[in-house]
Amino acid sequence: MSRNRHRSPELPPARSDVDTLVAELGTSLDGELLVLALTHRSFAHEAGGIPTNERLEFLGDSVLGILVTEHLFRAHPDVSEGELAKMRAATVSQRALAEVARDLGLGEYILLGKGELATGGREKDSILSDTVEALIGAVYLSHGLEHTRGVVENLVGTTLGQAARLGAGLDWKTSLQELAAEHGLGMPTYTVVGSGPDHARSFVAAVLIDGTERGHGEGTSKKLAEQRAAEDAFDRLDRQLGGPTMADLSGTAPVDEPSDDLALPAES
């Protein structure tokens, strides 16, 4: 009885009504390809080494890249190569694709191992974005490039429409560095603290400028935590300096309201 009392709760399985997901995608898919696209390596390992979605993800990443690149190239004939690259990166970033996945409710359909389920795998940006790419790969194999173009534009159309304004925001560390340099505020520095077991590490980063903390962020890697801290700092600092925030430009509210105690250094 005592062992039953301390048994871990059963974790909910993936949703099986995949027709709902396919309808959200606005297409049809071969059943085997769909299951493969939803099979994370953690589930495949526990199931005895069945195929994972990683090859489809590899294919989908390339298909997504060429379709987004072509769209931006045609839609912005006067934009430089460098700016086009930033716009593309903003559209296909892990964070952007994870938001696409959340809009689809995709996390509930992904086949995950017990370890990933227990550590919140259905909400991890990396897993969500990889699965979106795997689904795009599956659509491409099922229907070819032209059909996939419509699916991709349906999935990332909102981000594509905002790409010209959000392109510089993908590499938040660079954007923050440029903003700080422009106003003579010194070079941003970062501190990162990790916690948790090796298979489920999490990181908290803080960014400091002239010794003052300007923002913080969390992530499943040091790099992601630093980028989110830089984004937070950029938004707060840009607001104090009187410019529009990236959230204002995209029409979305920032995650955290800026605090009132982030004072700028006194003018010399």
PDB file of C-alpha atoms in Angstrom:
ATOM      1  CA  MET A   1       0.000   0.000   0.000  1.00  0.00           C
ATOM      2  CA  SER A   2       2.802   2.411   0.891  1.00  0.00           C
ATOM      3  CA  ARG A   3       4.389   1.979  -2.513  1.00  0.00           C
ATOM      4  CA  ASN A   4       1.104   2.694  -4.269  1.00  0.00           C
ATOM      5  CA  ARG A   5       0.623   5.814  -2.152  1.00  0.00           C
ATOM      6  CA  HIS A   6       3.878   7.298  -3.477  1.00  0.00           C
ATOM      7  CA  ARG A   7       3.483   6.213  -7.091  1.00  0.00           C
ATOM      8  CA  SER A   8       4.031   9.034  -9.598  1.00  0.00           C
ATOM      9  CA  PRO A   9       0.828  10.263 -11.234  1.00  0.00           C
ATOM     10  CA  GLU A  10       0.103   9.009 -14.721  1.00  0.00           C
ATOM     11  CA  LEU A  11       1.074  11.555 -17.347  1.00  0.00           C
ATOM     12  CA  PRO A  12      -1.507  12.318 -20.051  1.00  0.00           C
ATOM     13  CA  PRO A  13      -0.775  10.723 -23.421  1.00  0.00           C
ATOM     14  CA  ALA A  14      -0.664  12.634 -26.678  1.00  0.00           C
ATOM     15  CA  ARG A  15      -3.984  13.545 -28.253  1.00  0.00           C
ATOM     16  CA  SER A  16      -5.121  11.017 -30.815  1.00  0.00           C
ATOM     17  CA  ASP A  17      -7.593  13.198 -32.733  1.00  0.00           C
ATOM     18  CA  VAL A  18      -4.942  14.105 -35.296  1.00  0.00           C
ATOM     19  CA  ASP A  19      -7.612  15.001 -37.854  1.00  0.00           C
ATOM     20  CA  THR A  20      -8.163  18.184 -35.840  1.00  0.00           C
ATOM     21  CA  LEU A  21      -4.483  19.065 -36.160  1.00  0.00           C
ATOM     22  CA  VAL A  22      -4.458  18.337 -39.889  1.00  0.00           C
ATOM     23  CA  ALA A  23      -7.492  20.570 -40.346  1.00  0.00           C
ATOM     24  CA  GLU A  24      -5.638  23.371 -38.543  1.00  0.00           C
ATOM     25  CA  LEU A  25      -2.756  22.915 -40.972  1.00  0.00           C
ATOM     26  CA  GLY A  26      -5.180  23.298 -43.871  1.00  0.00           C
ATOM     27  CA  THR A  27      -3.966  20.273 -45.788  1.00  0.00           C
ATOM     28  CA  SER A  28      -3.981  16.479 -45.818  1.00  0.00           C
ATOM     29  CA  LEU A  29      -1.145  14.208 -44.797  1.00  0.00           C
ATOM     30  CA  ASP A  30      -0.136  10.600 -45.236  1.00  0.00           C
ATOM     31  CA  GLY A  31      -0.920   8.911 -41.921  1.00  0.00           C
ATOM     32  CA  GLU A  32       2.491   7.329 -41.457  1.00  0.00           C
ATOM     33  CA  LEU A  33       4.278  10.579 -42.250  1.00  0.00           C
ATOM     34  CA  LEU A  34       2.098  12.433 -39.772  1.00  0.00           C
ATOM     35  CA  VAL A  35       2.883   9.997 -36.965  1.00  0.00           C
ATOM     36  CA  LEU A  36       6.574  10.182 -37.834  1.00  0.00           C
ATOM     37  CA  ALA A  37       6.506  13.990 -37.782  1.00  0.00           C
ATOM     38  CA  LEU A  38       5.055  13.873 -34.257  1.00  0.00           C
ATOM     39  CA  THR A  39       7.531  11.297 -32.893  1.00  0.00           C
ATOM     40  CA  HIS A  40      10.145  12.913 -30.663  1.00  0.00           C
ATOM     41  CA  ARG A  41      13.388  11.048 -30.061  1.00  0.00           C
ATOM     42  CA  SER A  42      12.551  10.575 -26.362  1.00  0.00           C
ATOM     43  CA  PHE A  43       9.449   8.564 -27.279  1.00  0.00           C
ATOM     44  CA  ALA A  44      11.294   6.664 -30.012  1.00  0.00           C
ATOM     45  CA  HIS A  45      14.001   5.628 -27.558  1.00  0.00           C
ATOM     46  CA  GLU A  46      11.499   4.323 -25.007  1.00  0.00           C
ATOM     47  CA  ALA A  47       9.619   2.498 -27.777  1.00  0.00           C
ATOM     48  CA  GLY A  48      12.697   0.476 -28.694  1.00  0.00           C
ATOM     49  CA  GLY A  49      14.448   2.698 -31.187  1.00  0.00           C
ATOM     50  CA  ILE A  50      11.696   3.400 -33.715  1.00  0.00           C
ATOM     51  CA  PRO A  51      12.314   6.196 -36.277  1.00  0.00           C
ATOM     52  CA  THR A  52      12.169   9.784 -35.010  1.00  0.00           C
ATOM     53  CA  ASN A  53      11.035  13.026 -36.635  1.00  0.00           C
ATOM     54  CA  GLU A  54      14.586  14.359 -36.905  1.00  0.00           C
ATOM     55  CA  ARG A  55      15.053  13.613 -40.627  1.00  0.00           C
ATOM     56  CA  LEU A  56      11.714  15.259 -41.419  1.00  0.00           C
ATOM     57  CA  GLU A  57      12.768  18.207 -39.289  1.00  0.00           C
ATOM     58  CA  PHE A  58      15.979  18.505 -41.318  1.00  0.00           C
ATOM     59  CA  LEU A  59      14.000  18.508 -44.561  1.00  0.00           C
ATOM     60  CA  GLY A  60      11.330  20.872 -43.267  1.00  0.00           C
ATOM     61  CA  ASP A  61      13.934  23.362 -42.084  1.00  0.00           C
ATOM     62  CA  SER A  62      15.313  23.632 -45.617  1.00  0.00           C
ATOM     63  CA  VAL A  63      11.882  23.833 -47.250  1.00  0.00           C
ATOM     64  CA  LEU A  64      10.760  26.505 -44.798  1.00  0.00           C
ATOM     65  CA  GLY A  65      13.964  28.455 -45.398  1.00  0.00           C
ATOM     66  CA  ILE A  66      13.636  28.582 -49.194  1.00  0.00           C
ATOM     67  CA  LEU A  67       9.929  29.487 -49.120  1.00  0.00           C
ATOM     68  CA  VAL A  68      10.377  32.251 -46.567  1.00  0.00           C
ATOM     69  CA  THR A  69      13.456  33.547 -48.395  1.00  0.00           C
ATOM     70  CA  GLU A  70      11.614  33.700 -51.708  1.00  0.00           C
ATOM     71  CA  HIS A  71       8.605  35.430 -50.151  1.00  0.00           C
ATOM     72  CA  LEU A  72      10.773  38.090 -48.520  1.00  0.00           C
ATOM     73  CA  PHE A  73      12.857  38.558 -51.660  1.00  0.00           C
ATOM     74  CA  ARG A  74       9.767  39.264 -53.761  1.00  0.00           C
ATOM     75  CA  ALA A  75       7.926  41.290 -51.107  1.00  0.00           C
ATOM     76  CA  HIS A  76      10.847  43.621 -50.329  1.00  0.00           C
ATOM     77  CA  PRO A  77      12.660  44.417 -53.604  1.00  0.00           C
ATOM     78  CA  ASP A  78      14.556  47.399 -52.149  1.00  0.00           C
ATOM     79  CA  VAL A  79      15.850  45.734 -48.977  1.00  0.00           C
ATOM     80  CA  SER A  80      19.529  44.781 -48.668  1.00  0.00           C
ATOM     81  CA  GLU A  81      20.791  41.216 -48.359  1.00  0.00           C
ATOM     82  CA  GLY A  82      21.746  41.792 -44.738  1.00  0.00           C
ATOM     83  CA  GLU A  83      18.311  43.051 -43.772  1.00  0.00           C
ATOM     84  CA  LEU A  84      16.621  40.232 -45.676  1.00  0.00           C
ATOM     85  CA  ALA A  85      18.724  37.769 -43.686  1.00  0.00           C
ATOM     86  CA  LYS A  86      17.565  39.334 -40.420  1.00  0.00           C
ATOM     87  CA  MET A  87      13.951  39.256 -41.558  1.00  0.00           C
ATOM     88  CA  ARG A  88      14.223  35.590 -42.516  1.00  0.00           C
ATOM     89  CA  ALA A  89      15.875  34.735 -39.212  1.00  0.00           C
ATOM     90  CA  ALA A  90      13.086  36.466 -37.290  1.00  0.00           C
ATOM     91  CA  THR A  91      10.483  34.456 -39.206  1.00  0.00           C
ATOM     92  CA  VAL A  92      12.051  31.007 -38.792  1.00  0.00           C
ATOM     93  CA  SER A  93      13.540  31.442 -35.307  1.00  0.00           C
ATOM     94  CA  GLN A  94      12.929  28.830 -32.647  1.00  0.00           C
ATOM     95  CA  ARG A  95      10.825  31.257 -30.675  1.00  0.00           C
ATOM     96  CA  ALA A  96       8.668  32.278 -33.653  1.00  0.00           C
ATOM     97  CA  LEU A  97       8.025  28.669 -34.685  1.00  0.00           C
ATOM     98  CA  ALA A  98       7.235  27.695 -31.098  1.00  0.00           C
ATOM     99  CA  GLU A  99       4.508  30.352 -31.086  1.00  0.00           C
ATOM    100  CA  VAL A 100       3.156  28.893 -34.339  1.00  0.00           C
ATOM    101  CA  ALA A 101       3.066  25.504 -32.609  1.00  0.00           C
ATOM    102  CA  ARG A 102       1.197  26.929 -29.620  1.00  0.00           C
ATOM    103  CA  ASP A 103      -1.385  28.507 -31.909  1.00  0.00           C
ATOM    104  CA  LEU A 104      -1.946  25.041 -33.398  1.00  0.00           C
ATOM    105  CA  GLY A 105      -2.102  23.363 -29.999  1.00  0.00           C
ATOM    106  CA  LEU A 106       0.673  21.171 -31.367  1.00  0.00           C
ATOM    107  CA  GLY A 107       2.259  20.303 -28.033  1.00  0.00           C
ATOM    108  CA  GLU A 108      -0.679  18.102 -27.103  1.00  0.00           C
ATOM    109  CA  TYR A 109      -0.105  15.873 -30.131  1.00  0.00           C
ATOM    110  CA  ILE A 110       3.642  15.279 -29.864  1.00  0.00           C
ATOM    111  CA  LEU A 111       4.707  11.761 -28.863  1.00  0.00           C
ATOM    112  CA  LEU A 112       7.129  12.265 -25.975  1.00  0.00           C
ATOM    113  CA  GLY A 113       8.958   9.948 -23.615  1.00  0.00           C
ATOM    114  CA  LYS A 114       8.086   9.926 -19.923  1.00  0.00           C
ATOM    115  CA  GLY A 115      11.151  11.973 -19.027  1.00  0.00           C
ATOM    116  CA  GLU A 116      10.271  14.781 -21.421  1.00  0.00           C
ATOM    117  CA  LEU A 117       6.633  14.693 -20.327  1.00  0.00           C
ATOM    118  CA  ALA A 118       7.665  15.020 -16.705  1.00  0.00           C
ATOM    119  CA  THR A 119       9.840  18.075 -17.438  1.00  0.00           C
ATOM    120  CA  GLY A 120       7.238  19.981 -19.456  1.00  0.00           C
ATOM    121  CA  GLY A 121       8.346  18.900 -22.910  1.00  0.00           C
ATOM    122  CA  ARG A 122       5.044  19.873 -24.487  1.00  0.00           C
ATOM    123  CA  GLU A 123       5.875  23.541 -23.806  1.00  0.00           C
ATOM    124  CA  LYS A 124       9.579  23.564 -24.682  1.00  0.00           C
ATOM    125  CA  ASP A 125      10.358  25.950 -27.536  1.00  0.00           C
ATOM    126  CA  SER A 126      12.964  23.591 -28.984  1.00  0.00           C
ATOM    127  CA  ILE A 127      10.587  20.620 -29.208  1.00  0.00           C
ATOM    128  CA  LEU A 128       7.694  22.697 -30.516  1.00  0.00           C
ATOM    129  CA  SER A 129       9.729  24.440 -33.217  1.00  0.00           C
ATOM    130  CA  ASP A 130      11.397  21.201 -34.330  1.00  0.00           C
ATOM    131  CA  THR A 131       7.993  19.544 -34.689  1.00  0.00           C
ATOM    132  CA  VAL A 132       6.667  22.403 -36.816  1.00  0.00           C
ATOM    133  CA  GLU A 133       9.624  21.893 -39.156  1.00  0.00           C
ATOM    134  CA  ALA A 134       8.984  18.136 -39.209  1.00  0.00           C
ATOM    135  CA  LEU A 135       5.353  18.745 -40.181  1.00  0.00           C
ATOM    136  CA  ILE A 136       6.472  21.051 -42.998  1.00  0.00           C
ATOM    137  CA  GLY A 137       8.806  18.303 -44.186  1.00  0.00           C
ATOM    138  CA  ALA A 138       5.900  15.851 -44.144  1.00  0.00           C
ATOM    139  CA  VAL A 139       3.686  18.227 -46.131  1.00  0.00           C
ATOM    140  CA  TYR A 140       6.454  18.671 -48.696  1.00  0.00           C
ATOM    141  CA  LEU A 141       6.866  14.903 -49.152  1.00  0.00           C
ATOM    142  CA  SER A 142       3.105  14.464 -49.436  1.00  0.00           C
ATOM    143  CA  HIS A 143       2.307  17.341 -51.807  1.00  0.00           C
ATOM    144  CA  GLY A 144       5.426  19.028 -53.191  1.00  0.00           C
ATOM    145  CA  LEU A 145       6.761  22.559 -52.986  1.00  0.00           C
ATOM    146  CA  GLU A 146       3.872  24.640 -54.352  1.00  0.00           C
ATOM    147  CA  HIS A 147       1.293  23.131 -52.033  1.00  0.00           C
ATOM    148  CA  THR A 148       3.696  23.494 -49.108  1.00  0.00           C
ATOM    149  CA  ARG A 149       4.081  27.179 -49.957  1.00  0.00           C
ATOM    150  CA  GLY A 150       0.442  27.774 -49.073  1.00  0.00           C
ATOM    151  CA  VAL A 151       0.726  25.835 -45.832  1.00  0.00           C
ATOM    152  CA  VAL A 152       3.859  27.746 -44.814  1.00  0.00           C
ATOM    153  CA  GLU A 153       2.296  31.115 -45.597  1.00  0.00           C
ATOM    154  CA  ASN A 154      -0.730  30.099 -43.535  1.00  0.00           C
ATOM    155  CA  LEU A 155       1.481  29.093 -40.597  1.00  0.00           C
ATOM    156  CA  VAL A 156       3.934  32.003 -40.550  1.00  0.00           C
ATOM    157  CA  GLY A 157       1.965  34.646 -42.442  1.00  0.00           C
ATOM    158  CA  THR A 158       1.615  36.940 -39.428  1.00  0.00           C
ATOM    159  CA  THR A 159       5.343  36.816 -38.727  1.00  0.00           C
ATOM    160  CA  LEU A 160       6.137  37.373 -42.394  1.00  0.00           C
ATOM    161  CA  GLY A 161       4.004  40.499 -42.321  1.00  0.00           C
ATOM    162  CA  GLN A 162       5.947  41.813 -39.329  1.00  0.00           C
ATOM    163  CA  ALA A 163       9.377  40.674 -40.518  1.00  0.00           C
ATOM    164  CA  ALA A 164      10.500  44.084 -41.756  1.00  0.00           C
ATOM    165  CA  ARG A 165       9.985  45.531 -38.280  1.00  0.00           C
ATOM    166  CA  LEU A 166      11.086  42.551 -36.217  1.00  0.00           C
ATOM    167  CA  GLY A 167      14.133  41.412 -38.180  1.00  0.00           C
ATOM    168  CA  ALA A 168      16.622  43.261 -36.017  1.00  0.00           C
ATOM    169  CA  GLY A 169      15.077  41.771 -32.916  1.00  0.00           C
ATOM    170  CA  LEU A 170      16.154  38.174 -33.446  1.00  0.00           C
ATOM    171  CA  ASP A 171      19.700  38.672 -32.222  1.00  0.00           C
ATOM    172  CA  TRP A 172      18.765  40.642 -29.147  1.00  0.00           C
ATOM    173  CA  LYS A 173      22.316  40.647 -27.779  1.00  0.00           C
ATOM    174  CA  THR A 174      23.581  42.471 -30.870  1.00  0.00           C
ATOM    175  CA  SER A 175      20.598  44.829 -30.873  1.00  0.00           C
ATOM    176  CA  LEU A 176      21.151  45.673 -27.201  1.00  0.00           C
ATOM    177  CA  GLN A 177      24.867  46.213 -27.747  1.00  0.00           C
ATOM    178  CA  GLU A 178      24.154  48.593 -30.629  1.00  0.00           C
ATOM    179  CA  LEU A 179      21.546  50.501 -28.599  1.00  0.00           C
ATOM    180  CA  ALA A 180      23.869  50.842 -25.614  1.00  0.00           C
ATOM    181  CA  ALA A 181      26.758  51.995 -27.813  1.00  0.00           C
ATOM    182  CA  GLU A 182      24.545  54.521 -29.571  1.00  0.00           C
ATOM    183  CA  HIS A 183      23.791  56.191 -26.243  1.00  0.00           C
ATOM    184  CA  GLY A 184      27.251  55.791 -24.681  1.00  0.00           C
ATOM    185  CA  LEU A 185      26.081  53.374 -22.007  1.00  0.00           C
ATOM    186  CA  GLY A 186      28.937  50.871 -22.164  1.00  0.00           C
ATOM    187  CA  MET A 187      29.148  47.215 -23.160  1.00  0.00           C
ATOM    188  CA  PRO A 188      26.465  44.833 -21.814  1.00  0.00           C
ATOM    189  CA  THR A 189      27.739  41.924 -19.726  1.00  0.00           C
ATOM    190  CA  TYR A 190      25.892  38.762 -18.733  1.00  0.00           C
ATOM    191  CA  THR A 191      25.729  36.493 -15.703  1.00  0.00           C
ATOM    192  CA  VAL A 192      24.119  33.071 -16.038  1.00  0.00           C
ATOM    193  CA  VAL A 193      23.120  30.611 -13.314  1.00  0.00           C
ATOM    194  CA  GLY A 194      22.123  27.039 -14.172  1.00  0.00           C
ATOM    195  CA  SER A 195      20.048  24.614 -12.114  1.00  0.00           C
ATOM    196  CA  GLY A 196      18.418  21.209 -12.365  1.00  0.00           C
ATOM    197  CA  PRO A 197      19.638  17.746 -13.437  1.00  0.00           C
ATOM    198  CA  ASP A 198      21.714  17.262 -16.578  1.00  0.00           C
ATOM    199  CA  HIS A 199      18.751  16.043 -18.630  1.00  0.00           C
ATOM    200  CA  ALA A 200      16.560  19.003 -17.664  1.00  0.00           C
ATOM    201  CA  ARG A 201      18.834  21.973 -17.038  1.00  0.00           C
ATOM    202  CA  SER A 202      17.390  25.467 -16.857  1.00  0.00           C
ATOM    203  CA  PHE A 203      19.243  28.759 -16.865  1.00  0.00           C
ATOM    204  CA  VAL A 204      18.567  32.276 -15.578  1.00  0.00           C
ATOM    205  CA  ALA A 205      20.541  35.157 -17.108  1.00  0.00           C
ATOM    206  CA  ALA A 206      20.903  38.780 -16.086  1.00  0.00           C
ATOM    207  CA  VAL A 207      22.340  41.527 -18.283  1.00  0.00           C
ATOM    208  CA  LEU A 208      24.203  44.436 -16.741  1.00  0.00           C
ATOM    209  CA  ILE A 209      25.232  47.761 -18.258  1.00  0.00           C
ATOM    210  CA  ASP A 210      27.610  49.940 -16.240  1.00  0.00           C
ATOM    211  CA  GLY A 211      27.082  47.597 -13.301  1.00  0.00           C
ATOM    212  CA  THR A 212      23.303  48.035 -13.273  1.00  0.00           C
ATOM    213  CA  GLU A 213      20.996  45.124 -14.025  1.00  0.00           C
ATOM    214  CA  ARG A 214      18.870  46.026 -17.047  1.00  0.00           C
ATOM    215  CA  GLY A 215      17.000  42.802 -17.743  1.00  0.00           C
ATOM    216  CA  HIS A 216      16.726  39.093 -17.076  1.00  0.00           C
ATOM    217  CA  GLY A 217      15.592  35.977 -18.915  1.00  0.00           C
ATOM    218  CA  GLU A 218      15.184  32.225 -18.553  1.00  0.00           C
ATOM    219  CA  GLY A 219      15.782  29.378 -20.972  1.00  0.00           C
ATOM    220  CA  THR A 220      16.770  25.758 -21.476  1.00  0.00           C
ATOM    221  CA  SER A 221      20.269  26.828 -22.578  1.00  0.00           C
ATOM    222  CA  LYS A 222      22.687  29.597 -21.632  1.00  0.00           C
ATOM    223  CA  LYS A 223      22.359  31.096 -25.107  1.00  0.00           C
ATOM    224  CA  LEU A 224      18.567  31.236 -24.969  1.00  0.00           C
ATOM    225  CA  ALA A 225      18.560  32.704 -21.454  1.00  0.00           C
ATOM    226  CA  GLU A 226      21.010  35.417 -22.519  1.00  0.00           C
ATOM    227  CA  GLN A 227      18.961  36.278 -25.610  1.00  0.00           C
ATOM    228  CA  ARG A 228      15.807  36.625 -23.507  1.00  0.00           C
ATOM    229  CA  ALA A 229      17.642  38.770 -20.957  1.00  0.00           C
ATOM    230  CA  ALA A 230      18.909  40.973 -23.789  1.00  0.00           C
ATOM    231  CA  GLU A 231      15.378  41.261 -25.212  1.00  0.00           C
ATOM    232  CA  ASP A 232      14.053  42.286 -21.802  1.00  0.00           C
ATOM    233  CA  ALA A 233      16.842  44.855 -21.389  1.00  0.00           C
ATOM    234  CA  PHE A 234      16.390  46.222 -24.908  1.00  0.00           C
ATOM    235  CA  ASP A 235      12.679  46.762 -24.391  1.00  0.00           C
ATOM    236  CA  ARG A 236      13.139  48.459 -21.015  1.00  0.00           C
ATOM    237  CA  LEU A 237      16.065  50.614 -22.097  1.00  0.00           C
ATOM    238  CA  ASP A 238      14.498  51.641 -25.399  1.00  0.00           C
ATOM    239  CA  ARG A 239      11.331  52.659 -23.567  1.00  0.00           C
ATOM    240  CA  GLN A 240      13.310  54.814 -21.158  1.00  0.00           C
ATOM    241  CA  LEU A 241      15.128  56.426 -24.048  1.00  0.00           C
ATOM    242  CA  GLY A 242      11.808  57.314 -25.630  1.00  0.00           C
ATOM    243  CA  GLY A 243      11.791  54.994 -28.637  1.00  0.00           C
ATOM    244  CA  PRO A 244       9.078  52.505 -29.616  1.00  0.00           C
ATOM    245  CA  THR A 245       9.575  49.050 -28.170  1.00  0.00           C
ATOM    246  CA  MET A 246       9.768  45.939 -30.319  1.00  0.00           C
ATOM    247  CA  ALA A 247       6.559  44.820 -28.616  1.00  0.00           C
ATOM    248  CA  ASP A 248       4.872  48.057 -29.649  1.00  0.00           C
ATOM    249  CA  LEU A 249       5.961  47.536 -33.233  1.00  0.00           C
ATOM    250  CA  SER A 250       4.680  43.965 -33.331  1.00  0.00           C
ATOM    251  CA  GLY A 251       1.400  44.801 -31.634  1.00  0.00           C
ATOM    252  CA  THR A 252       2.074  42.486 -28.684  1.00  0.00           C
ATOM    253  CA  ALA A 253       2.579  43.355 -25.053  1.00  0.00           C
ATOM    254  CA  PRO A 254       5.913  42.619 -23.356  1.00  0.00           C
ATOM    255  CA  VAL A 255       6.039  39.702 -20.938  1.00  0.00           C
ATOM    256  CA  ASP A 256       7.222  41.853 -18.036  1.00  0.00           C
ATOM    257  CA  GLU A 257       6.330  45.442 -17.318  1.00  0.00           C
ATOM    258  CA  PRO A 258       9.469  47.556 -16.961  1.00  0.00           C
ATOM    259  CA  SER A 259      10.266  48.554 -13.417  1.00  0.00           C
ATOM    260  CA  ASP A 260      10.639  52.179 -12.476  1.00  0.00           C
ATOM    261  CA  ASP A 261      14.024  51.764 -10.791  1.00  0.00           C
ATOM    262  CA  LEU A 262      16.144  51.184 -13.902  1.00  0.00           C
ATOM    263  CA  ALA A 263      17.714  54.617 -13.902  1.00  0.00           C
ATOM    264  CA  LEU A 264      19.978  55.701 -16.717  1.00  0.00           C
ATOM    265  CA  PRO A 265      23.440  56.960 -15.788  1.00  0.00           C
ATOM    266  CA  ALA A 266      23.642  60.713 -15.281  1.00  0.00           C
ATOM    267  CA  GLU A 267      24.772  62.827 -18.195  1.00  0.00           C
ATOM    268  CA  SER A 268      28.434  63.814 -17.853  1.00  0.00           C
TER     269      SER A 268
END
